[in-house]
PDB file of C-alpha atoms in Angstrom:
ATOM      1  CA  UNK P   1      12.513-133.171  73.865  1.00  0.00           C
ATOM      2  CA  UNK P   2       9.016-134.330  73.759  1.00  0.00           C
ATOM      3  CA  UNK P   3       7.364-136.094  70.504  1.00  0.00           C
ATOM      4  CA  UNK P   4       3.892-137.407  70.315  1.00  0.00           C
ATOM      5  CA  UNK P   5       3.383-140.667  70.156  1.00  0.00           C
ATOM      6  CA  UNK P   6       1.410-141.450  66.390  1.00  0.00           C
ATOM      7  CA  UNK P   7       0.644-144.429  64.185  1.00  0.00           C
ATOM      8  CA  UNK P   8      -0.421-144.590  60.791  1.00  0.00           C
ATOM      9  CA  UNK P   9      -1.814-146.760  57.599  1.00  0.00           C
ATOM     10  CA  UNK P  10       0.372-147.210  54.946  1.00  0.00           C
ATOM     11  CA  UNK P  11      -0.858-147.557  51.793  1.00  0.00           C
ATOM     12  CA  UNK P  12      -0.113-147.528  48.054  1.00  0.00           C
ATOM     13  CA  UNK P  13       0.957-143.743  48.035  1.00  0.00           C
ATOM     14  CA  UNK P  14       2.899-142.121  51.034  1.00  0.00           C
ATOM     15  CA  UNK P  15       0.536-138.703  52.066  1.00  0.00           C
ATOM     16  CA  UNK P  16       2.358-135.498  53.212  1.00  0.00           C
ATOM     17  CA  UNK P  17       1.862-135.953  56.846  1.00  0.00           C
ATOM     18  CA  UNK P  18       3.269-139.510  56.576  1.00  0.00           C
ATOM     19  CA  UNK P  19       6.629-138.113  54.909  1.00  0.00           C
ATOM     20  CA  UNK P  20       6.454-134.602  56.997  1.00  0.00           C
ATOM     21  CA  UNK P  21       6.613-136.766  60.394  1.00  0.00           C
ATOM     22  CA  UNK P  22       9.488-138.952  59.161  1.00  0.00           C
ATOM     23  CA  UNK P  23      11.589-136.071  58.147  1.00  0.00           C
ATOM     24  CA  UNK P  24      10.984-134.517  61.468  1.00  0.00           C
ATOM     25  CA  UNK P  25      11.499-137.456  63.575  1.00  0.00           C
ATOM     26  CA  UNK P  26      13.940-140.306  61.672  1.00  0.00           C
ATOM     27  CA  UNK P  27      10.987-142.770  62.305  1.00  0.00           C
ATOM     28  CA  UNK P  28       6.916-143.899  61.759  1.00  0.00           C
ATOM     29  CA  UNK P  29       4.990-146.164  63.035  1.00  0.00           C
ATOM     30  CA  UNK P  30       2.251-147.925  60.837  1.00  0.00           C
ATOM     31  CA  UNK P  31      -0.605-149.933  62.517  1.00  0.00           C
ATOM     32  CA  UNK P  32      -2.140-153.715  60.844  1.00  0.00           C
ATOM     33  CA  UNK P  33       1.195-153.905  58.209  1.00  0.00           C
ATOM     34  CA  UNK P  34      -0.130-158.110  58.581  1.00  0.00           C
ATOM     35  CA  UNK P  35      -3.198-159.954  59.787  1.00  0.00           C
ATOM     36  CA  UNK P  36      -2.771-162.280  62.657  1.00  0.00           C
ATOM     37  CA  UNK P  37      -2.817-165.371  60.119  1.00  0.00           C
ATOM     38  CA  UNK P  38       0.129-163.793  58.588  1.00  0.00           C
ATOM     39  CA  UNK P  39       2.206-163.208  61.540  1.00  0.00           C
ATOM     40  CA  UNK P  40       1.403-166.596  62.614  1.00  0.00           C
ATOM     41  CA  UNK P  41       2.440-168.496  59.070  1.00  0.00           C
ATOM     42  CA  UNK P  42       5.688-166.698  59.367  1.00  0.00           C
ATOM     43  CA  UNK P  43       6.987-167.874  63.217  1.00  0.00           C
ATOM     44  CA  UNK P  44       6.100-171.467  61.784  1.00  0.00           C
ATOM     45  CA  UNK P  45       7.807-170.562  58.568  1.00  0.00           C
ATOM     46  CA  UNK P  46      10.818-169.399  61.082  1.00  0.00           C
ATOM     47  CA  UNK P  47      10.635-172.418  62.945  1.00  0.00           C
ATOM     48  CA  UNK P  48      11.131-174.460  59.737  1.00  0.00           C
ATOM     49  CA  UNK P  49      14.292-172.502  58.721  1.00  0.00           C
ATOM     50  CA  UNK P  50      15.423-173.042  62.155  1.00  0.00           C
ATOM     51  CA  UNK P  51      15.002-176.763  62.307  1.00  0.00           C
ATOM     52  CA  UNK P  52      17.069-176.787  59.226  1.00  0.00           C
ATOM     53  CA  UNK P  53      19.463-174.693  60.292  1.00  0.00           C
ATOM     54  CA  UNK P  54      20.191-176.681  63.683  1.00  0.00           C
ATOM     55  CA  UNK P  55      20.378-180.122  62.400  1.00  0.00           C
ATOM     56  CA  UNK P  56      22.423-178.829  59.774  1.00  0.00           C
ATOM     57  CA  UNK P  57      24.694-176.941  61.881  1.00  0.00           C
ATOM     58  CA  UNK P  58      24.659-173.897  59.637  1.00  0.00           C
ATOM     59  CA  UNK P  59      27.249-171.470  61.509  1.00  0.00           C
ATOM     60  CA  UNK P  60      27.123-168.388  58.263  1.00  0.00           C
ATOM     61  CA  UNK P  61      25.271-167.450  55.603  1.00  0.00           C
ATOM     62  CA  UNK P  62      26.231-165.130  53.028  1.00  0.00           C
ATOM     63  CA  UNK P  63      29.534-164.771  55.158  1.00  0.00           C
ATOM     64  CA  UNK P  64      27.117-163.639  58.308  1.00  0.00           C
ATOM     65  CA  UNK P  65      27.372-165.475  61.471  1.00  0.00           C
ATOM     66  CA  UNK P  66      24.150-167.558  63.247  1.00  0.00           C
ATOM     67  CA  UNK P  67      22.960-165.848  66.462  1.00  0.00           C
ATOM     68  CA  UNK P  68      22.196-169.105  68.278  1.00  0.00           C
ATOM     69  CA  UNK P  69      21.344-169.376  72.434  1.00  0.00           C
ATOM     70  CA  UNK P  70      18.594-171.689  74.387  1.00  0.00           C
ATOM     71  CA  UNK P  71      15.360-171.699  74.802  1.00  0.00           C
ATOM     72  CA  UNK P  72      13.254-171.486  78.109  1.00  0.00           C
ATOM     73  CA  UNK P  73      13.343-175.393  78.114  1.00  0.00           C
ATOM     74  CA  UNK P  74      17.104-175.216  77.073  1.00  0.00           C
ATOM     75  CA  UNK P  75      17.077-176.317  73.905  1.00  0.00           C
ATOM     76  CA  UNK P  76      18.930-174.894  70.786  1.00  0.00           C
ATOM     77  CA  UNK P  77      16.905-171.861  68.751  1.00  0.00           C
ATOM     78  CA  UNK P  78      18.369-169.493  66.645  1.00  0.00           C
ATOM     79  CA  UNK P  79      18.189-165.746  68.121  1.00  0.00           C
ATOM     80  CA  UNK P  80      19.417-163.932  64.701  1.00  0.00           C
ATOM     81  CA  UNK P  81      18.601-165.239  61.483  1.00  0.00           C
ATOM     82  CA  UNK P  82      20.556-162.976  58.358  1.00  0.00           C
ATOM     83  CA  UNK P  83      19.204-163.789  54.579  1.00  0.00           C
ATOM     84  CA  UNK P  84      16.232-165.910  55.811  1.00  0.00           C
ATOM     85  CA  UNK P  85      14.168-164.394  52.872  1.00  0.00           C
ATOM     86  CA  UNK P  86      16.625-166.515  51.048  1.00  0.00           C
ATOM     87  CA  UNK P  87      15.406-169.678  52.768  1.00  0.00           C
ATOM     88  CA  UNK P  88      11.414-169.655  53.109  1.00  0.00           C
ATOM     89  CA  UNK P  89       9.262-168.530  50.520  1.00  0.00           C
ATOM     90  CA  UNK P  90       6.864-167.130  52.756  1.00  0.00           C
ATOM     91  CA  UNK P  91       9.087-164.679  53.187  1.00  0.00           C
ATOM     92  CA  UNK P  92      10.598-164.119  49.785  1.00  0.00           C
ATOM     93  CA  UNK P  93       7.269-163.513  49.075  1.00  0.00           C
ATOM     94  CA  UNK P  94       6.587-161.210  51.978  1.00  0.00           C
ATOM     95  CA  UNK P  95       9.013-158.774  50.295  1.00  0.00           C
ATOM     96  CA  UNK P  96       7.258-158.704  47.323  1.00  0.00           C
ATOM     97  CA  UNK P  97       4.262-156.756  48.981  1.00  0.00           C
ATOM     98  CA  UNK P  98       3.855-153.430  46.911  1.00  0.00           C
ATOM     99  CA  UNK P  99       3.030-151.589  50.423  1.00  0.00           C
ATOM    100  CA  UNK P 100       6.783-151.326  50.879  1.00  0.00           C
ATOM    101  CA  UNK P 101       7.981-150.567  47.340  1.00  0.00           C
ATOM    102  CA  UNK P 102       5.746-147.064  48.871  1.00  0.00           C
ATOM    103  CA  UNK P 103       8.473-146.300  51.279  1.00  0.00           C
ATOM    104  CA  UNK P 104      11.156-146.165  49.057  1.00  0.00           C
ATOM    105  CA  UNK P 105      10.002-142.795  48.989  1.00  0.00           C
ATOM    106  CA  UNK P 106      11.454-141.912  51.901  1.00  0.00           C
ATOM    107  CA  UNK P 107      15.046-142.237  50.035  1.00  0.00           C
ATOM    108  CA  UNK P 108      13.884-141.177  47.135  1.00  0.00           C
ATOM    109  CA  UNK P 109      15.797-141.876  42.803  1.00  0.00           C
ATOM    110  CA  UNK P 110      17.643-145.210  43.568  1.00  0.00           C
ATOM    111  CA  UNK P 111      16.851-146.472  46.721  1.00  0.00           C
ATOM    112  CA  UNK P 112      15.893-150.186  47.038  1.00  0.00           C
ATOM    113  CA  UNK P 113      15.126-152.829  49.057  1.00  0.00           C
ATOM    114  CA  UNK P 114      18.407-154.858  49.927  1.00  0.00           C
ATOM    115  CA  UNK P 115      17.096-158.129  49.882  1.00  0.00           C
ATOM    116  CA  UNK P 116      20.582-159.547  49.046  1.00  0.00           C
ATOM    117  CA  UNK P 117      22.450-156.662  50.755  1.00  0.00           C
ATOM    118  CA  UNK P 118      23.963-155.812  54.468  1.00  0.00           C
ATOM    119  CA  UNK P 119      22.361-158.958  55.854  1.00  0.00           C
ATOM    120  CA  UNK P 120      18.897-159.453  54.219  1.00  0.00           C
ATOM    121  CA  UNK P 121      15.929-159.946  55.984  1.00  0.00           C
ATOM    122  CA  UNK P 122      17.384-160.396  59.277  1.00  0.00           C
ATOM    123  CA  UNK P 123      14.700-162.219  62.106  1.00  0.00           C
ATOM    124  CA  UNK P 124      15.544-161.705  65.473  1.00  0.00           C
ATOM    125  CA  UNK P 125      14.159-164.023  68.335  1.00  0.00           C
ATOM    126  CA  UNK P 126      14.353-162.342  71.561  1.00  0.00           C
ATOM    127  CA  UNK P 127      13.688-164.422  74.688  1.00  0.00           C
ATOM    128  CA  UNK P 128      14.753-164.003  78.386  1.00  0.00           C
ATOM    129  CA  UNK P 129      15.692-166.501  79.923  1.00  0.00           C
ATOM    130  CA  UNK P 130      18.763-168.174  82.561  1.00  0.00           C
ATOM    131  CA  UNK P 131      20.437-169.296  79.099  1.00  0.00           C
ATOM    132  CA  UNK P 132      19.721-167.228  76.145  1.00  0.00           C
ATOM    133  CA  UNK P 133      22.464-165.290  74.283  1.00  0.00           C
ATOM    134  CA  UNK P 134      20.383-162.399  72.719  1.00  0.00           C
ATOM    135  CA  UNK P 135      18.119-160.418  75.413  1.00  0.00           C
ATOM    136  CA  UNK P 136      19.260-156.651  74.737  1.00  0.00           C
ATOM    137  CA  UNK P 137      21.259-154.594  72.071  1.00  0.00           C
ATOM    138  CA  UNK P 138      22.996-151.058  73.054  1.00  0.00           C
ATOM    139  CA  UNK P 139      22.865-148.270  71.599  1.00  0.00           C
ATOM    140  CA  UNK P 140      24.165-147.597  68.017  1.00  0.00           C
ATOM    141  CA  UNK P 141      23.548-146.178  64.498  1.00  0.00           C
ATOM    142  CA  UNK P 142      23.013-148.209  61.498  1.00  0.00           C
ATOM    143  CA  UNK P 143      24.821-145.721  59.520  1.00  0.00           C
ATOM    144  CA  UNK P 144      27.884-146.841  60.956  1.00  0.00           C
ATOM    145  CA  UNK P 145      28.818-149.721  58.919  1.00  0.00           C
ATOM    146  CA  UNK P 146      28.449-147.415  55.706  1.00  0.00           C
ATOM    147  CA  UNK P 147      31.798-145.310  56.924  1.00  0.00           C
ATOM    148  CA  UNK P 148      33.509-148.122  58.389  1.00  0.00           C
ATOM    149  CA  UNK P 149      33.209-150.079  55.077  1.00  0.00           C
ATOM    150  CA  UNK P 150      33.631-147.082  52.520  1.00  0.00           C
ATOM    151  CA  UNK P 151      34.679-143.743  54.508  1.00  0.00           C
ATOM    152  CA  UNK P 152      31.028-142.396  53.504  1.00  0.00           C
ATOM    153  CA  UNK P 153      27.337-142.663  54.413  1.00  0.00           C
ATOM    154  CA  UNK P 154      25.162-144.073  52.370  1.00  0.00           C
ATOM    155  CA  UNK P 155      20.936-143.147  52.364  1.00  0.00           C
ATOM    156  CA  UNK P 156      19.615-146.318  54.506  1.00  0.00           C
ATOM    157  CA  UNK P 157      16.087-146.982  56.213  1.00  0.00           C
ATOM    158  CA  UNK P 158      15.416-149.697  58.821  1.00  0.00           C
ATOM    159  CA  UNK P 159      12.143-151.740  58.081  1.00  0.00           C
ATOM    160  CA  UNK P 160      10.945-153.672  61.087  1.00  0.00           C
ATOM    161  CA  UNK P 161       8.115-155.640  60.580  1.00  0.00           C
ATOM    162  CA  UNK P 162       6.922-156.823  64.256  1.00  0.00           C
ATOM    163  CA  UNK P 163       5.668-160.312  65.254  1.00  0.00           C
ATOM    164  CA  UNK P 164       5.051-159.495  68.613  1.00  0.00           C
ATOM    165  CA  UNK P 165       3.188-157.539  71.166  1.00  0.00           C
ATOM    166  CA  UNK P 166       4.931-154.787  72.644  1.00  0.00           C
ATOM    167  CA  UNK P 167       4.471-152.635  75.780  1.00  0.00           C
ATOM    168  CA  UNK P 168       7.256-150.528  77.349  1.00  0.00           C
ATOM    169  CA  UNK P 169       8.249-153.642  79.881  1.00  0.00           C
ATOM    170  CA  UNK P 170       8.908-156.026  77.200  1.00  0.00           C
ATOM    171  CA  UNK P 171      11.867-154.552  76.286  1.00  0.00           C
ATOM    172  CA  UNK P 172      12.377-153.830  72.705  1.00  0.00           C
ATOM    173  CA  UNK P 173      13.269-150.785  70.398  1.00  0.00           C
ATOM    174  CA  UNK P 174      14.280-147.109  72.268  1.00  0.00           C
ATOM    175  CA  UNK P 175      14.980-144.502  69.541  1.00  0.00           C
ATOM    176  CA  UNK P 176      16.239-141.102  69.767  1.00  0.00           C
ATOM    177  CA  UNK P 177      13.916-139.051  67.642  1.00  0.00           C
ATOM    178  CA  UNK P 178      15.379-136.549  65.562  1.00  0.00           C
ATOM    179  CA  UNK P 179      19.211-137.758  66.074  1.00  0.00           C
ATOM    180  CA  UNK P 180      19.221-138.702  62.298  1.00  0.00           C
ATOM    181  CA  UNK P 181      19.353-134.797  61.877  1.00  0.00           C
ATOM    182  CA  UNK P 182      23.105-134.909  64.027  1.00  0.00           C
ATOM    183  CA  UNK P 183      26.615-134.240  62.593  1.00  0.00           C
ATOM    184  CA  UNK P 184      29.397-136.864  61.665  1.00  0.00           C
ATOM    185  CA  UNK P 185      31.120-136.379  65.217  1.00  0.00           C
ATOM    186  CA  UNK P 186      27.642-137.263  67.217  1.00  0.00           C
ATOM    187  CA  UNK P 187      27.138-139.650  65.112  1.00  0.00           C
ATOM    188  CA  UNK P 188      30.500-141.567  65.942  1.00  0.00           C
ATOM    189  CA  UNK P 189      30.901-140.306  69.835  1.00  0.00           C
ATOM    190  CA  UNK P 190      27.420-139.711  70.979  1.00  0.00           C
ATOM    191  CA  UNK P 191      27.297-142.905  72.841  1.00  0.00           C
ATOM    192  CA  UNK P 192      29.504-146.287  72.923  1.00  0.00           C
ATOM    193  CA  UNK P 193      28.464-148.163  70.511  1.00  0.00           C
ATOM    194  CA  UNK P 194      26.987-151.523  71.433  1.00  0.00           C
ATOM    195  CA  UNK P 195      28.333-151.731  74.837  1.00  0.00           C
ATOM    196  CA  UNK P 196      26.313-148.698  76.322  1.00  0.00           C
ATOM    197  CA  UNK P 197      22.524-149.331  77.298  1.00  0.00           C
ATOM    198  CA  UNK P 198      21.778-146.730  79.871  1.00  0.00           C
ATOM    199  CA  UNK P 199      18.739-145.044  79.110  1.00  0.00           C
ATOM    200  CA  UNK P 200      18.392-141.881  77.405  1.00  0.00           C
ATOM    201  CA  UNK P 201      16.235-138.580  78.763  1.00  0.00           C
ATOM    202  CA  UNK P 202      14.901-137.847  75.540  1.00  0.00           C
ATOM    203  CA  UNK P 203      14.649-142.108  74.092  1.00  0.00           C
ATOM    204  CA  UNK P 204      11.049-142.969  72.948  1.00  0.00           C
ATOM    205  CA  UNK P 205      10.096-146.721  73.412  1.00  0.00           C
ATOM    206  CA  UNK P 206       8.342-148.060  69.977  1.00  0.00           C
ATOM    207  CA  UNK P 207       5.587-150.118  71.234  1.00  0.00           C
ATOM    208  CA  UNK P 208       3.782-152.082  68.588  1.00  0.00           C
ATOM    209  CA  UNK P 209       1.001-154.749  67.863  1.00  0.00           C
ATOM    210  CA  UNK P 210       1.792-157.913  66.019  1.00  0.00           C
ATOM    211  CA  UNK P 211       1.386-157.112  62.252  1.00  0.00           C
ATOM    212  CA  UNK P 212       2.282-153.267  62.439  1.00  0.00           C
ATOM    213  CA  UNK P 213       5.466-152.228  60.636  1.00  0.00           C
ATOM    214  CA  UNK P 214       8.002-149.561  61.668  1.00  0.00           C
ATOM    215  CA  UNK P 215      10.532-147.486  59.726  1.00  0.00           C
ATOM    216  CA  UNK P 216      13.442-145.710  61.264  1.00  0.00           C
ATOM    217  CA  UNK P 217      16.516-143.774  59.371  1.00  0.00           C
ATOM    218  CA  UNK P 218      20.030-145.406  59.898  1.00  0.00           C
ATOM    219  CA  UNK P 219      21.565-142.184  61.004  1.00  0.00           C
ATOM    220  CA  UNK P 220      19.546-142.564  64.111  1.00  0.00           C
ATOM    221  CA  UNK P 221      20.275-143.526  67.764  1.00  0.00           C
ATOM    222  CA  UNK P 222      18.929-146.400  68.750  1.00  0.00           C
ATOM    223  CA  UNK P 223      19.644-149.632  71.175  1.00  0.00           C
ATOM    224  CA  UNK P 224      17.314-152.623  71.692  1.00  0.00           C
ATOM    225  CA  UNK P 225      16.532-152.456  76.010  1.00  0.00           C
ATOM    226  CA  UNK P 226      16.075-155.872  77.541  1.00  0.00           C
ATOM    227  CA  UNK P 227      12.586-157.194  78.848  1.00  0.00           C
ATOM    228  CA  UNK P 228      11.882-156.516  82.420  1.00  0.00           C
ATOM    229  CA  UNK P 229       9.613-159.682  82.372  1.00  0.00           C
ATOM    230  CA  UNK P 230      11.419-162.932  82.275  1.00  0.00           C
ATOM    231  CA  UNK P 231      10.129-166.584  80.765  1.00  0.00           C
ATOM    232  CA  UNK P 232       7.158-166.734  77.600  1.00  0.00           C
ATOM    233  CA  UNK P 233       6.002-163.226  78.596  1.00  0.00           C
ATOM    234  CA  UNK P 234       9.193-161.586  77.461  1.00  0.00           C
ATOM    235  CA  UNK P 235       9.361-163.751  74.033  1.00  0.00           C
ATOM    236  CA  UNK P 236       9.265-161.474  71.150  1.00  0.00           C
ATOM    237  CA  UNK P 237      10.295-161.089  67.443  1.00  0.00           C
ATOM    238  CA  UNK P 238      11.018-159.238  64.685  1.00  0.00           C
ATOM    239  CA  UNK P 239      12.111-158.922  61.344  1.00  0.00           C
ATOM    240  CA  UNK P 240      14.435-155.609  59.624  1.00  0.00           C
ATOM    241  CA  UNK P 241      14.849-155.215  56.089  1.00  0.00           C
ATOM    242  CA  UNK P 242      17.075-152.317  55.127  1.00  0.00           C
ATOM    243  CA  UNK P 243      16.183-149.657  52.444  1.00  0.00           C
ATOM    244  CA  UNK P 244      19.139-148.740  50.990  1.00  0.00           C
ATOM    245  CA  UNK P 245      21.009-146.388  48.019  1.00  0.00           C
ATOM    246  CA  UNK P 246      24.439-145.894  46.561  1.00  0.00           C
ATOM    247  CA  UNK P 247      26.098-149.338  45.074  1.00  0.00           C
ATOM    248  CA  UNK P 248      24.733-152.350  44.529  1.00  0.00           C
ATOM    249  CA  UNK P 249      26.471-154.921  46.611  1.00  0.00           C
ATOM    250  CA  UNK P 250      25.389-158.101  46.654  1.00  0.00           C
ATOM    251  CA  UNK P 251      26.277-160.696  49.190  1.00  0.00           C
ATOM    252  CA  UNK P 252      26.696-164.657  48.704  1.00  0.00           C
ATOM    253  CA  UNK P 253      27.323-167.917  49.753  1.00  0.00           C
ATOM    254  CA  UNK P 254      31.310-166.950  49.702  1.00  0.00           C
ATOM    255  CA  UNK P 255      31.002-163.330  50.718  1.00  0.00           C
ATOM    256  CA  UNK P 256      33.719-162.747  53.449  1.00  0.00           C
ATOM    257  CA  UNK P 257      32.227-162.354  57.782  1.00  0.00           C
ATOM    258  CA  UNK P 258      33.550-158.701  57.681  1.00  0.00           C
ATOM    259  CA  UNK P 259      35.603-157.434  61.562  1.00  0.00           C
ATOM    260  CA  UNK P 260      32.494-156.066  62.960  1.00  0.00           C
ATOM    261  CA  UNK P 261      30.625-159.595  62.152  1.00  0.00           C
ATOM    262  CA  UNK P 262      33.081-160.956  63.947  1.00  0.00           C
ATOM    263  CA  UNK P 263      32.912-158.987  66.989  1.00  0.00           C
ATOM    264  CA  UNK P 264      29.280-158.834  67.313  1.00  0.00           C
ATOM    265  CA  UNK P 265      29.539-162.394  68.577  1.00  0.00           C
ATOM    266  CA  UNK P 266      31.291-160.825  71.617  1.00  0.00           C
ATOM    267  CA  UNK P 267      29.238-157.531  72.160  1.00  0.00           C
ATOM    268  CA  UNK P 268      25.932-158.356  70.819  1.00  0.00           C
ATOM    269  CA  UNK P 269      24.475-160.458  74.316  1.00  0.00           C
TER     270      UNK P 269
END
């Protein structure tokens, strides 16, 4: 299987080639989501959070484990920040932006952004290096949570806003296209979940800019491949905010760290 490689602008409305190649595929690219000042205002906003977070050794939130590891210099970061629109306006703001109320579209009656759902606005800060904890993820479906939590799939998007610049070699997001088209059974057996990262024949690597955004459904195979550069060159990251429908679930400061939570802290390096 062979797709071509587009981008696109997103805009107020959604046009019909913009939906047509989502349907097809499970994913879109869109080019310039942020300016350069933007990207930049939210790493330092990051930063903040995660200067707060360390010297106030803030293991959960909402019930969701801290991702932390080491920088290149060996010092503490955080790799996987969950709820952090919670904890910098900058990006409580972000979500505001009426661009992405447009893809809600893609769900269609009752589909929202679950700002205080799943795990927020997640960041991730990839890096590789001889101590970090976080430099791949294998391949799974997002969908996945849905039926282990309620015994039924639920309409979800994955929003990745990316703060880096991506070629093939820096590692990053491999997708299946068209996989969120599959059966129950592929979607629970098709690969191992989290622990498999071979390659895939028919995987396309999503290679953007700093600033562009990216949309893929939940149903789909995907994995996160590790940089084949090593030190600042392989530094890169990104933010997911999930589109979602079906009950309103809200998490907070006492919500419960569910099994999986708990055993991404084992599978998830």
């Amino acid at each position: 299987m062979s797709v071509a490689y587009s981008t696109f602008t997103l805009g107020n409305v959604l046009t019909e080639e913009q939906q047509s190649f989502f349907e097809e595929n499970g994913y879109i690219h869109f080019s310039n989501f942020l300016t350069p000042e933007q990207v930049q205002e939210i790493v330092t906003a990051s930063e903040e959070v995660q200067e707060k977070w360390i010297s106030g050794n803030v293991e959960k939130v909402n019930g969701v484990p801290v991702k932390y590891g080491k920088d290149l210099d060996g010092q503490p970061i955080v790799q996987r920040f969950a709820f952090i629109n919670q904890h910098t306006r900058v990006l409580s703001d972000l979500l505001k932006d009426n661009r992405l109320q447009t893809l809600l579209q893609l769900i269609g009656p009752g589909a929202r952004i679950g700002e205080n759902e799943k795990d927020g606005m997640v960041l991730n800060h990839y890096v590789n290096g001889p101590e970090s904890t976080f430099t791949k993820m294998g391949w799974h479906t997002d969908g996945l949570r849905d039926i282990f939590l309620h015994g039924k799939l639920n309409p979800m998007l994955n929003v990745g806003i990316h703060l880096s610049n991506l070629r093939p070699e820096n590692g990053g997001l491999r997708i299946i296209p068209g996989t969120h088209k599959q059966n129950i059974f592929n979607m629970l057996f098709r690969k191992r979940y989290f622990v498999g990262h071979k390659p895939d024949k028919n995987e396309l690597a999503i290679t953007p800019n700093a600033g562009d955004l990216t949309v893929h459904d939940g149903r789909l195979w995907h994995r996160v491949a590790q940089s084949n550069v090593i030190g600042e060159a392989s530094r890169r990251r990104v933010i997911y905010v999930p589109i979602i429908a079906g009950k309103y679930e809200p998490k907070h400061e006492n919500s419960p760290t569910l099994l999986y939570q708990r055993l991404a802290g084992v599978i998830l390096k």
